Amino acid sequence: MSKTIAVLGSTGSIGRQTLAVARELGLAVAALTAKSSLDLLERQAREFLPELVVLYDMEAAAEMARRLRGLPIRVAYGMEGLTEAASLDRADTVVTAVVGMVGLRPTLAAIQKGKRIALANKETLVCAGELVMEEAKRCGAEIVPVDSEHSAIFQCLQGCRDRGEVKRLILTCSGGPFYGRSFAQLEGVTVEEALRHPNWSMGAKITVDSATLMNKGLECIEAMRLYRLPPEQVSVVIHRQSIVHSLVEFHDGAMLAQLGTPDMKLPIRYALTYPRRAPSPDEPLDLLRCPSLTFAPPDEEAFPCLSLALRCARTGGTACAVLNGANEAAVGRFLRGEIGFNDISRLVEKALDAIEVKWNPTLADILEADRQARSVVLDGACVLEESK
Ligand code: NDP
Ligand code: MG
């Protein structure tokens, strides 16, 4: 059970819900971080009085230092600040709720300090899952997933003594706002439509990933890394109601699932209280009033991001880092109105075709693969020339 937490990305959707759970459980907070959200971070700092507050943005950090003058709170900035927030002695648990590959180095720093990682930042495991899991093993750091599907699987695996008994993990997927449409019908969809998720309220990047189904592809890779299973043992099923959060199928034919209302506070609370469970103040799922539960196969033709991710899962090496870097850059461009919805998968595919895969990558190889992927998406022509 966590007592003192550091929250990386405290101003985001997961970060805010983490602080709501921290309030509920009476946890102390050692560090809070954001990119540039000054006002909210200031309010959080005044309430939780952490020893360290970090803004990735240097100017925002300078302004924060002015605002918090007189309080016993240090202010830092940049990657160094994030890494320090992840390594503070006082925190036993680090909640990684930043979005994107920027979470990788702070997560490794927290692991090297042997902390519990309540892991929401899936991009970290997608890019460098093998490195992260190896380092966690070496340092005795516990990784407890926050992502609802992986938390469901983690819960279903409690009591499973031999991973060899697992036949397959089944990740459920809401299908997003465009379920049932063909690839051609998705050509002209707007940012606003893509941001309208049917069941979950989340940050913009993951909401777009949920609309392209890249999110489910990233989650398959995340599950393979967390549970050390090959791609053939991870599958996806569309479940529109988001009530069954995922399932584990065992070789004896048993299937275990975790059910609940779509509310991230449950997996966050579990990651903080594991191996115990704390009471929740929220309404539980009412089986007699919940909708009928339906299941269907995903449409990989309409949503090619899912098959691109599964292709990278099978390829290994730096392929997943390229996939993730290209996707982050492409989603950024889509959100800025520079490209269309279907261009996201086109650009990711272009990056995957252009960049050579490196096997047994080091951290430097992964960071380089990420950089190249972003360049292809942001400035295709010149990097394609360079890589010839
Ligand atoms: P949000 O966009 O809501 O929040 C992101 C947080 O990260 C904010 O605090 C933001 O600060 C900070 N941040 C963004 N960029 C940087 C940067 N370059 N350096 C430092 N900090 C940065 O995202 P979510 O909370 O939705 O998602 C966070 C992570 O959790 C993602 O990896 C996502 O895939 C995963 N996740 C989210 C779920 C959800 O329900 N939201 C469910 C499962 C997983 P600022 O406010 O200043 O921009
Ligand atoms: Mg999820």
Tab-separated table of C-alpha atoms and ligand atoms in Angstrom:
chain	number	residue	atom	x	y	z
A	1	MET	CA	0.000	0.000	0.000
A	2	SER	CA	1.389	3.380	-1.022
A	3	LYS	CA	1.834	6.121	1.580
A	4	THR	CA	3.581	8.877	-0.314
A	5	ILE	CA	3.252	9.343	-4.054
A	6	ALA	CA	4.880	11.413	-6.774
A	7	VAL	CA	2.497	12.195	-9.628
A	8	LEU	CA	4.081	12.818	-13.036
A	9	GLY	CA	1.448	14.523	-15.177
A	10	SER	CA	-0.762	15.598	-12.255
A	11	THR	CA	-2.731	18.137	-14.334
A	12	GLY	CA	-3.944	15.553	-16.885
A	13	SER	CA	-6.965	13.291	-16.848
A	14	ILE	CA	-5.222	10.430	-14.988
A	15	GLY	CA	-3.225	12.858	-12.820
A	16	ARG	CA	-6.352	14.671	-11.588
A	17	GLN	CA	-8.122	11.399	-10.848
A	18	THR	CA	-5.010	10.162	-9.015
A	19	LEU	CA	-5.133	13.209	-6.753
A	20	ALA	CA	-8.846	12.561	-6.128
A	21	VAL	CA	-7.926	9.032	-4.994
A	22	ALA	CA	-5.003	10.413	-2.932
A	23	ARG	CA	-7.481	12.711	-1.134
A	24	GLU	CA	-9.793	9.774	-0.491
A	25	LEU	CA	-7.002	7.540	0.847
A	26	GLY	CA	-5.213	10.324	2.736
A	27	LEU	CA	-1.928	9.817	0.872
A	28	ALA	CA	0.922	12.308	1.078
A	29	VAL	CA	2.249	13.796	-2.162
A	30	ALA	CA	6.002	14.344	-2.602
A	31	ALA	CA	6.042	15.741	-6.151
A	32	LEU	CA	3.684	17.088	-8.802
A	33	THR	CA	4.587	17.732	-12.424
A	34	ALA	CA	3.034	19.196	-15.585
A	35	LYS	CA	4.132	20.496	-18.940
A	36	SER	CA	2.849	24.061	-18.728
A	37	SER	CA	-0.549	24.096	-16.911
A	38	LEU	CA	0.365	26.751	-14.364
A	39	ASP	CA	-2.948	27.563	-12.692
A	40	LEU	CA	-4.064	24.014	-11.990
A	41	LEU	CA	-0.597	22.913	-10.874
A	42	GLU	CA	-0.423	25.882	-8.520
A	43	ARG	CA	-3.786	24.948	-6.964
A	44	GLN	CA	-2.642	21.332	-6.584
A	45	ALA	CA	0.665	22.451	-5.037
A	46	ARG	CA	-1.081	24.679	-2.498
A	47	GLU	CA	-3.412	21.847	-1.507
A	48	PHE	CA	-0.915	18.957	-1.304
A	49	LEU	CA	2.256	20.889	-0.373
A	50	PRO	CA	4.706	18.574	-2.182
A	51	GLU	CA	8.443	19.122	-1.685
A	52	LEU	CA	8.951	19.487	-5.458
A	53	VAL	CA	6.879	20.927	-8.300
A	54	VAL	CA	8.100	20.537	-11.884
A	55	LEU	CA	7.043	22.216	-15.105
A	56	TYR	CA	8.617	20.849	-18.247
A	57	ASP	CA	8.460	24.310	-19.717
A	58	MET	CA	11.247	26.527	-18.315
A	59	GLU	CA	9.368	29.842	-18.483
A	60	ALA	CA	6.325	28.328	-16.795
A	61	ALA	CA	8.625	27.009	-14.056
A	62	ALA	CA	10.085	30.473	-13.475
A	63	GLU	CA	6.565	31.900	-13.134
A	64	MET	CA	5.619	29.076	-10.743
A	65	ALA	CA	8.662	29.821	-8.570
A	66	ARG	CA	7.379	33.414	-8.278
A	67	ARG	CA	3.876	32.249	-7.417
A	68	LEU	CA	4.993	29.760	-4.749
A	69	ARG	CA	7.555	32.059	-3.119
A	70	GLY	CA	7.392	31.696	0.680
A	71	LEU	CA	6.106	28.110	0.596
A	72	PRO	CA	8.430	25.168	1.394
A	73	ILE	CA	8.210	23.917	-2.209
A	74	ARG	CA	11.079	23.709	-4.683
A	75	VAL	CA	10.384	24.317	-8.368
A	76	ALA	CA	12.325	22.655	-11.192
A	77	TYR	CA	11.950	22.266	-14.954
A	78	GLY	CA	12.749	20.085	-17.964
A	79	MET	CA	13.668	16.427	-18.168
A	80	GLU	CA	16.034	16.840	-15.215
A	81	GLY	CA	13.166	18.114	-13.089
A	82	LEU	CA	10.893	15.248	-14.153
A	83	THR	CA	13.611	12.727	-13.366
A	84	GLU	CA	14.207	14.272	-9.957
A	85	ALA	CA	10.465	14.147	-9.220
A	86	ALA	CA	10.527	10.441	-10.081
A	87	SER	CA	13.478	9.731	-7.783
A	88	LEU	CA	12.652	11.563	-4.524
A	89	ASP	CA	13.490	9.434	-1.482
A	90	ARG	CA	10.249	10.337	0.277
A	91	ALA	CA	7.941	8.835	-2.353
A	92	ASP	CA	7.355	5.087	-2.279
A	93	THR	CA	5.195	5.148	-5.412
A	94	VAL	CA	5.512	7.060	-8.675
A	95	VAL	CA	2.358	7.472	-10.747
A	96	THR	CA	3.476	7.904	-14.362
A	97	ALA	CA	0.612	9.841	-15.906
A	98	VAL	CA	2.454	11.995	-18.433
A	99	VAL	CA	1.462	11.404	-22.020
A	100	GLY	CA	4.023	10.160	-24.508
A	101	MET	CA	7.567	8.941	-24.804
A	102	VAL	CA	8.700	11.837	-22.579
A	103	GLY	CA	7.817	9.519	-19.663
A	104	LEU	CA	10.521	6.989	-20.471
A	105	ARG	CA	13.544	8.454	-18.692
A	106	PRO	CA	11.666	9.465	-15.506
A	107	THR	CA	10.098	5.984	-15.354
A	108	LEU	CA	13.544	4.375	-15.609
A	109	ALA	CA	14.803	6.718	-12.866
A	110	ALA	CA	11.962	5.673	-10.546
A	111	ILE	CA	12.612	2.013	-11.303
A	112	GLN	CA	16.301	2.429	-10.478
A	113	LYS	CA	15.242	3.768	-7.071
A	114	GLY	CA	13.201	0.588	-6.540
A	115	LYS	CA	9.875	2.407	-6.306
A	116	ARG	CA	6.443	1.053	-7.090
A	117	ILE	CA	5.419	2.317	-10.496
A	118	ALA	CA	1.698	2.906	-10.942
A	119	LEU	CA	2.011	2.914	-14.706
A	120	ALA	CA	-0.451	4.804	-16.884
A	121	ASN	CA	2.074	6.101	-19.443
A	122	LYS	CA	1.743	3.263	-21.970
A	123	GLU	CA	4.062	4.844	-24.569
A	124	THR	CA	6.992	4.011	-22.265
A	125	LEU	CA	6.298	0.281	-22.340
A	126	VAL	CA	5.533	0.329	-26.058
A	127	CYS	CA	8.873	1.945	-26.970
A	128	ALA	CA	11.163	0.332	-24.468
A	129	GLY	CA	9.156	-2.412	-22.793
A	130	GLU	CA	11.900	-4.998	-22.707
A	131	LEU	CA	14.423	-2.554	-21.242
A	132	VAL	CA	11.928	-1.255	-18.679
A	133	MET	CA	10.841	-4.729	-17.551
A	134	GLU	CA	14.453	-5.955	-17.314
A	135	GLU	CA	15.431	-2.915	-15.272
A	136	ALA	CA	12.417	-3.387	-12.986
A	137	LYS	CA	13.446	-6.986	-12.376
A	138	ARG	CA	17.068	-6.018	-11.720
A	139	CYS	CA	16.100	-3.243	-9.281
A	140	GLY	CA	13.213	-5.068	-7.602
A	141	ALA	CA	10.737	-2.344	-8.633
A	142	GLU	CA	7.106	-3.356	-8.819
A	143	ILE	CA	5.118	-2.230	-11.868
A	144	VAL	CA	1.372	-2.101	-11.288
A	145	PRO	CA	-0.629	-1.113	-14.369
A	146	VAL	CA	-3.189	1.694	-14.299
A	147	ASP	CA	-4.483	1.230	-17.844
A	148	SER	CA	-7.918	-0.333	-17.263
A	149	GLU	CA	-7.376	-3.399	-19.501
A	150	HIS	CA	-4.000	-4.201	-17.966
A	151	SER	CA	-5.292	-3.616	-14.468
A	152	ALA	CA	-8.157	-6.024	-15.230
A	153	ILE	CA	-5.653	-8.642	-16.414
A	154	PHE	CA	-3.399	-7.969	-13.414
A	155	GLN	CA	-6.384	-8.525	-11.117
A	156	CYS	CA	-7.423	-11.729	-12.958
A	157	LEU	CA	-3.872	-13.073	-12.638
A	158	GLN	CA	-3.759	-12.732	-8.846
A	159	GLY	CA	-3.428	-16.288	-7.590
A	160	CYS	CA	-2.129	-17.647	-10.901
A	161	ARG	CA	1.086	-19.418	-9.895
A	162	ASP	CA	2.306	-20.391	-13.339
A	163	ARG	CA	2.099	-18.062	-16.355
A	164	GLY	CA	2.276	-21.243	-18.462
A	165	GLU	CA	-1.353	-21.861	-17.488
A	166	VAL	CA	-2.447	-18.726	-19.397
A	167	LYS	CA	-3.675	-19.489	-22.884
A	168	ARG	CA	-4.429	-15.946	-23.970
A	169	LEU	CA	-5.181	-12.422	-22.818
A	170	ILE	CA	-8.284	-10.844	-24.329
A	171	LEU	CA	-8.255	-7.058	-24.353
A	172	THR	CA	-11.641	-5.446	-24.704
A	173	CYS	CA	-12.013	-2.390	-26.918
A	174	SER	CA	-14.949	0.026	-27.029
A	175	GLY	CA	-14.485	0.521	-30.792
A	176	GLY	CA	-14.337	4.292	-30.308
A	177	PRO	CA	-16.605	6.915	-31.866
A	178	PHE	CA	-16.288	5.532	-35.428
A	179	TYR	CA	-17.221	1.909	-34.836
A	180	GLY	CA	-18.973	0.388	-37.854
A	181	ARG	CA	-17.563	2.830	-40.438
A	182	SER	CA	-15.370	1.842	-43.391
A	183	PHE	CA	-11.904	3.341	-44.092
A	184	ALA	CA	-13.398	5.441	-46.910
A	185	GLN	CA	-16.092	6.799	-44.591
A	186	LEU	CA	-13.401	7.940	-42.143
A	187	GLU	CA	-11.595	10.111	-44.675
A	188	GLY	CA	-13.255	13.395	-43.753
A	189	VAL	CA	-13.920	13.047	-40.003
A	190	THR	CA	-13.082	16.100	-37.916
A	191	VAL	CA	-10.963	16.570	-34.799
A	192	GLU	CA	-14.109	17.348	-32.841
A	193	GLU	CA	-15.749	14.070	-33.911
A	194	ALA	CA	-12.595	12.098	-33.080
A	195	LEU	CA	-12.495	13.644	-29.609
A	196	ARG	CA	-16.025	12.454	-28.784
A	197	HIS	CA	-15.351	9.093	-27.107
A	198	PRO	CA	-18.531	7.129	-26.301
A	199	ASN	CA	-17.568	5.844	-22.826
A	200	TRP	CA	-14.388	7.402	-21.404
A	201	SER	CA	-13.306	10.987	-20.762
A	202	MET	CA	-9.529	11.179	-21.356
A	203	GLY	CA	-6.705	13.391	-22.646
A	204	ALA	CA	-6.752	14.398	-26.329
A	205	LYS	CA	-3.928	12.123	-27.548
A	206	ILE	CA	-5.337	8.885	-26.121
A	207	THR	CA	-8.839	9.868	-27.271
A	208	VAL	CA	-7.615	10.140	-30.869
A	209	ASP	CA	-5.707	6.855	-30.405
A	210	SER	CA	-8.988	5.293	-29.282
A	211	ALA	CA	-10.698	6.563	-32.435
A	212	THR	CA	-8.017	5.093	-34.773
A	213	LEU	CA	-7.746	1.921	-32.606
A	214	MET	CA	-4.008	2.641	-32.312
A	215	ASN	CA	-4.712	2.726	-28.589
A	216	LYS	CA	-5.677	-0.951	-28.679
A	217	GLY	CA	-2.587	-1.764	-30.730
A	218	LEU	CA	-0.375	0.047	-28.201
A	219	GLU	CA	-2.193	-1.829	-25.435
A	220	CYS	CA	-1.495	-5.210	-27.071
A	221	ILE	CA	2.220	-4.345	-27.036
A	222	GLU	CA	1.928	-3.057	-23.462
A	223	ALA	CA	0.275	-6.350	-22.414
A	224	MET	CA	2.955	-8.440	-24.151
A	225	ARG	CA	5.662	-6.570	-22.257
A	226	LEU	CA	3.938	-6.524	-18.857
A	227	TYR	CA	2.982	-10.191	-18.918
A	228	ARG	CA	5.888	-11.463	-21.044
A	229	LEU	CA	3.680	-13.159	-23.619
A	230	PRO	CA	4.148	-13.433	-27.408
A	231	PRO	CA	1.771	-11.590	-29.773
A	232	GLU	CA	-0.155	-14.821	-30.574
A	233	GLN	CA	-1.331	-14.924	-26.958
A	234	VAL	CA	-2.819	-11.423	-26.938
A	235	SER	CA	-6.095	-10.732	-28.737
A	236	VAL	CA	-8.671	-7.967	-29.060
A	237	VAL	CA	-12.447	-8.067	-28.943
A	238	ILE	CA	-14.823	-5.171	-29.499
A	239	HIS	CA	-17.059	-4.630	-26.472
A	240	ARG	CA	-19.047	-1.445	-26.936
A	241	GLN	CA	-20.254	-1.109	-23.351
A	242	SER	CA	-16.788	-0.929	-21.670
A	243	ILE	CA	-18.073	-2.928	-18.696
A	244	VAL	CA	-15.829	-5.987	-19.060
A	245	HIS	CA	-12.396	-4.390	-18.786
A	246	SER	CA	-10.482	-7.432	-20.149
A	247	LEU	CA	-10.199	-11.188	-19.697
A	248	VAL	CA	-7.687	-13.969	-19.173
A	249	GLU	CA	-8.314	-17.352	-20.788
A	250	PHE	CA	-6.582	-20.322	-19.154
A	251	HIS	CA	-5.654	-23.662	-20.728
A	252	ASP	CA	-8.349	-25.497	-18.772
A	253	GLY	CA	-10.981	-23.403	-20.563
A	254	ALA	CA	-11.688	-21.044	-17.659
A	255	MET	CA	-12.026	-17.356	-18.494
A	256	LEU	CA	-11.674	-14.734	-15.783
A	257	ALA	CA	-12.811	-11.173	-16.333
A	258	GLN	CA	-12.958	-7.973	-14.297
A	259	LEU	CA	-16.127	-5.910	-14.624
A	260	GLY	CA	-17.003	-2.428	-13.455
A	261	THR	CA	-18.303	0.952	-14.531
A	262	PRO	CA	-15.942	2.791	-16.901
A	263	ASP	CA	-14.134	4.822	-14.212
A	264	MET	CA	-10.340	5.084	-14.098
A	265	LYS	CA	-10.402	5.728	-10.348
A	266	LEU	CA	-10.798	1.988	-9.745
A	267	PRO	CA	-7.571	0.887	-11.484
A	268	ILE	CA	-5.768	3.935	-10.036
A	269	ARG	CA	-6.949	3.069	-6.515
A	270	TYR	CA	-5.965	-0.574	-6.984
A	271	ALA	CA	-2.484	0.370	-8.222
A	272	LEU	CA	-2.022	2.473	-5.075
A	273	THR	CA	-3.473	0.013	-2.547
A	274	TYR	CA	-2.353	-3.294	-4.115
A	275	PRO	CA	-2.285	-6.011	-2.796
A	276	ARG	CA	-5.151	-4.645	-0.691
A	277	ARG	CA	-8.427	-3.128	-1.860
A	278	ALA	CA	-9.801	0.070	-0.370
A	279	PRO	CA	-13.511	0.934	-0.297
A	280	SER	CA	-14.718	3.236	-3.074
A	281	PRO	CA	-17.117	6.137	-2.468
A	282	ASP	CA	-18.506	5.737	-6.019
A	283	GLU	CA	-21.623	3.852	-7.153
A	284	PRO	CA	-20.671	0.284	-8.098
A	285	LEU	CA	-21.848	-1.452	-11.272
A	286	ASP	CA	-25.486	-2.549	-10.992
A	287	LEU	CA	-25.763	-5.789	-12.966
A	288	LEU	CA	-29.554	-5.553	-13.074
A	289	ARG	CA	-29.445	-2.134	-14.716
A	290	CYS	CA	-26.410	-2.439	-16.949
A	291	PRO	CA	-26.866	-2.836	-20.714
A	292	SER	CA	-26.526	-6.213	-22.481
A	293	LEU	CA	-22.881	-7.101	-23.007
A	294	THR	CA	-21.900	-7.658	-26.645
A	295	PHE	CA	-18.659	-8.820	-28.272
A	296	ALA	CA	-17.477	-8.573	-31.895
A	297	PRO	CA	-14.203	-8.847	-33.857
A	298	PRO	CA	-12.259	-5.638	-34.673
A	299	ASP	CA	-12.242	-4.353	-38.281
A	300	GLU	CA	-8.535	-4.041	-39.153
A	301	GLU	CA	-9.289	-2.785	-42.681
A	302	ALA	CA	-11.199	0.235	-41.492
A	303	PHE	CA	-8.714	0.811	-38.644
A	304	PRO	CA	-5.258	-0.020	-40.081
A	305	CYS	CA	-3.455	1.414	-37.027
A	306	LEU	CA	-4.398	-1.734	-35.145
A	307	SER	CA	-2.794	-4.042	-37.725
A	308	LEU	CA	0.287	-1.779	-37.991
A	309	ALA	CA	0.766	-2.080	-34.234
A	310	LEU	CA	0.312	-5.853	-34.317
A	311	ARG	CA	2.844	-6.020	-37.175
A	312	CYS	CA	5.369	-4.130	-35.005
A	313	ALA	CA	4.599	-6.384	-32.047
A	314	ARG	CA	5.608	-9.352	-34.216
A	315	THR	CA	8.678	-7.569	-35.634
A	316	GLY	CA	10.172	-6.463	-32.285
A	317	GLY	CA	13.475	-4.515	-32.061
A	318	THR	CA	12.974	-0.774	-32.539
A	319	ALA	CA	9.783	-1.252	-34.622
A	320	CYS	CA	7.480	-0.394	-31.722
A	321	ALA	CA	9.476	2.764	-30.931
A	322	VAL	CA	9.089	3.858	-34.573
A	323	LEU	CA	5.370	3.061	-34.450
A	324	ASN	CA	4.902	5.094	-31.291
A	325	GLY	CA	7.053	8.069	-32.319
A	326	ALA	CA	5.355	8.306	-35.717
A	327	ASN	CA	1.932	8.024	-34.110
A	328	GLU	CA	2.627	10.706	-31.486
A	329	ALA	CA	3.803	13.087	-34.190
A	330	ALA	CA	0.923	12.248	-36.542
A	331	VAL	CA	-1.731	12.630	-33.833
A	332	GLY	CA	-0.183	15.998	-32.953
A	333	ARG	CA	-0.518	17.059	-36.601
A	334	PHE	CA	-4.111	15.816	-36.775
A	335	LEU	CA	-5.012	17.743	-33.605
A	336	ARG	CA	-3.448	20.888	-35.100
A	337	GLY	CA	-5.623	20.442	-38.207
A	338	GLU	CA	-2.630	19.832	-40.530
A	339	ILE	CA	-3.624	16.361	-41.742
A	340	GLY	CA	-6.742	14.222	-42.057
A	341	PHE	CA	-7.764	11.336	-39.815
A	342	ASN	CA	-6.686	8.584	-42.226
A	343	ASP	CA	-3.326	10.306	-42.749
A	344	ILE	CA	-2.386	9.174	-39.246
A	345	SER	CA	-2.180	5.520	-40.335
A	346	ARG	CA	-0.639	6.502	-43.696
A	347	LEU	CA	2.178	8.440	-42.019
A	348	VAL	CA	2.810	5.735	-39.438
A	349	GLU	CA	3.084	3.180	-42.226
A	350	LYS	CA	5.415	5.469	-44.148
A	351	ALA	CA	7.712	5.776	-41.126
A	352	LEU	CA	7.684	2.009	-40.570
A	353	ASP	CA	8.610	1.403	-44.211
A	354	ALA	CA	11.350	4.068	-44.210
A	355	ILE	CA	13.222	3.294	-41.004
A	356	GLU	CA	15.402	0.260	-40.568
A	357	VAL	CA	14.729	-1.899	-37.514
A	358	LYS	CA	17.539	-2.409	-35.002
A	359	TRP	CA	17.606	-5.580	-32.946
A	360	ASN	CA	18.383	-5.801	-29.219
A	361	PRO	CA	18.211	-2.001	-29.018
A	362	THR	CA	19.894	0.065	-26.333
A	363	LEU	CA	18.163	3.094	-24.827
A	364	ALA	CA	20.098	5.282	-27.290
A	365	ASP	CA	18.829	3.161	-30.240
A	366	ILE	CA	15.254	3.559	-29.019
A	367	LEU	CA	15.568	7.328	-28.627
A	368	GLU	CA	17.102	7.528	-32.114
A	369	ALA	CA	14.319	5.395	-33.650
A	370	ASP	CA	11.787	7.714	-31.997
A	371	ARG	CA	13.569	10.798	-33.369
A	372	GLN	CA	13.718	9.400	-36.909
A	373	ALA	CA	10.056	8.403	-36.836
A	374	ARG	CA	8.990	11.890	-35.772
A	375	SER	CA	11.128	13.434	-38.520
A	376	VAL	CA	9.488	11.283	-41.183
A	377	VAL	CA	6.066	12.438	-40.024
A	378	LEU	CA	6.961	16.088	-39.504
A	379	ASP	CA	9.230	16.526	-42.498
A	380	GLY	CA	8.912	13.378	-44.592
A	381	ALA	CA	10.906	14.174	-47.689
A	382	CYS	CA	14.228	15.186	-46.185
A	383	VAL	CA	14.572	12.269	-43.773
A	384	LEU	CA	13.487	9.746	-46.407
A	385	GLU	CA	16.351	11.056	-48.542
A	386	GLU	CA	18.813	10.843	-45.637
A	387	SER	CA	17.936	7.265	-44.786
A	388	LYS	CA	18.582	5.964	-48.309
B	1	NDP	P1	-3.568	14.228	-20.533
B	1	NDP	O1	-3.253	14.804	-21.842
B	1	NDP	O2	-4.897	14.486	-19.932
B	1	NDP	O3	-2.455	14.658	-19.466
B	1	NDP	C1	-1.092	14.566	-19.744
B	1	NDP	C2	-0.253	15.062	-18.593
B	1	NDP	O4	1.124	15.015	-18.984
B	1	NDP	C3	-0.537	16.519	-18.203
B	1	NDP	O5	-0.251	16.693	-16.843
B	1	NDP	C4	0.475	17.285	-19.061
B	1	NDP	O6	0.791	18.581	-18.547
B	1	NDP	C5	1.672	16.344	-18.969
B	1	NDP	N1	2.569	16.466	-20.112
B	1	NDP	C6	2.242	16.500	-21.424
B	1	NDP	N2	3.339	16.638	-22.189
B	1	NDP	C7	4.391	16.713	-21.348
B	1	NDP	C8	5.768	16.917	-21.520
B	1	NDP	N3	6.332	17.064	-22.723
B	1	NDP	N4	6.539	16.951	-20.426
B	1	NDP	C9	6.026	16.825	-19.203
B	1	NDP	N5	4.720	16.641	-18.958
B	1	NDP	C10	3.910	16.596	-20.022
B	1	NDP	O7	-3.327	12.650	-20.683
B	1	NDP	P2	-4.065	11.438	-19.944
B	1	NDP	O8	-4.130	11.686	-18.473
B	1	NDP	O9	-5.312	11.109	-20.665
B	1	NDP	O10	-3.063	10.250	-20.243
B	1	NDP	C11	-1.817	10.133	-19.569
B	1	NDP	C12	-1.202	8.769	-19.893
B	1	NDP	O11	-2.052	7.750	-19.367
B	1	NDP	C13	-1.110	8.492	-21.405
B	1	NDP	O12	0.041	7.748	-21.647
B	1	NDP	C14	-2.344	7.658	-21.697
B	1	NDP	O13	-2.169	6.793	-22.782
B	1	NDP	C15	-2.486	6.868	-20.393
B	1	NDP	N6	-3.843	6.428	-20.099
B	1	NDP	C16	-4.843	7.349	-19.936
B	1	NDP	C17	-6.139	6.954	-19.674
B	1	NDP	C18	-7.224	7.953	-19.413
B	1	NDP	O14	-8.332	7.555	-19.035
B	1	NDP	N7	-7.003	9.237	-19.575
B	1	NDP	C19	-6.490	5.527	-19.603
B	1	NDP	C20	-5.363	4.649	-19.744
B	1	NDP	C21	-4.094	5.090	-19.990
B	1	NDP	P3	-0.035	19.908	-19.028
B	1	NDP	O15	-1.384	19.834	-18.355
B	1	NDP	O16	0.771	21.038	-18.546
B	1	NDP	O17	-0.127	19.823	-20.528
B	2	MG	MG	-6.900	1.310	-21.827
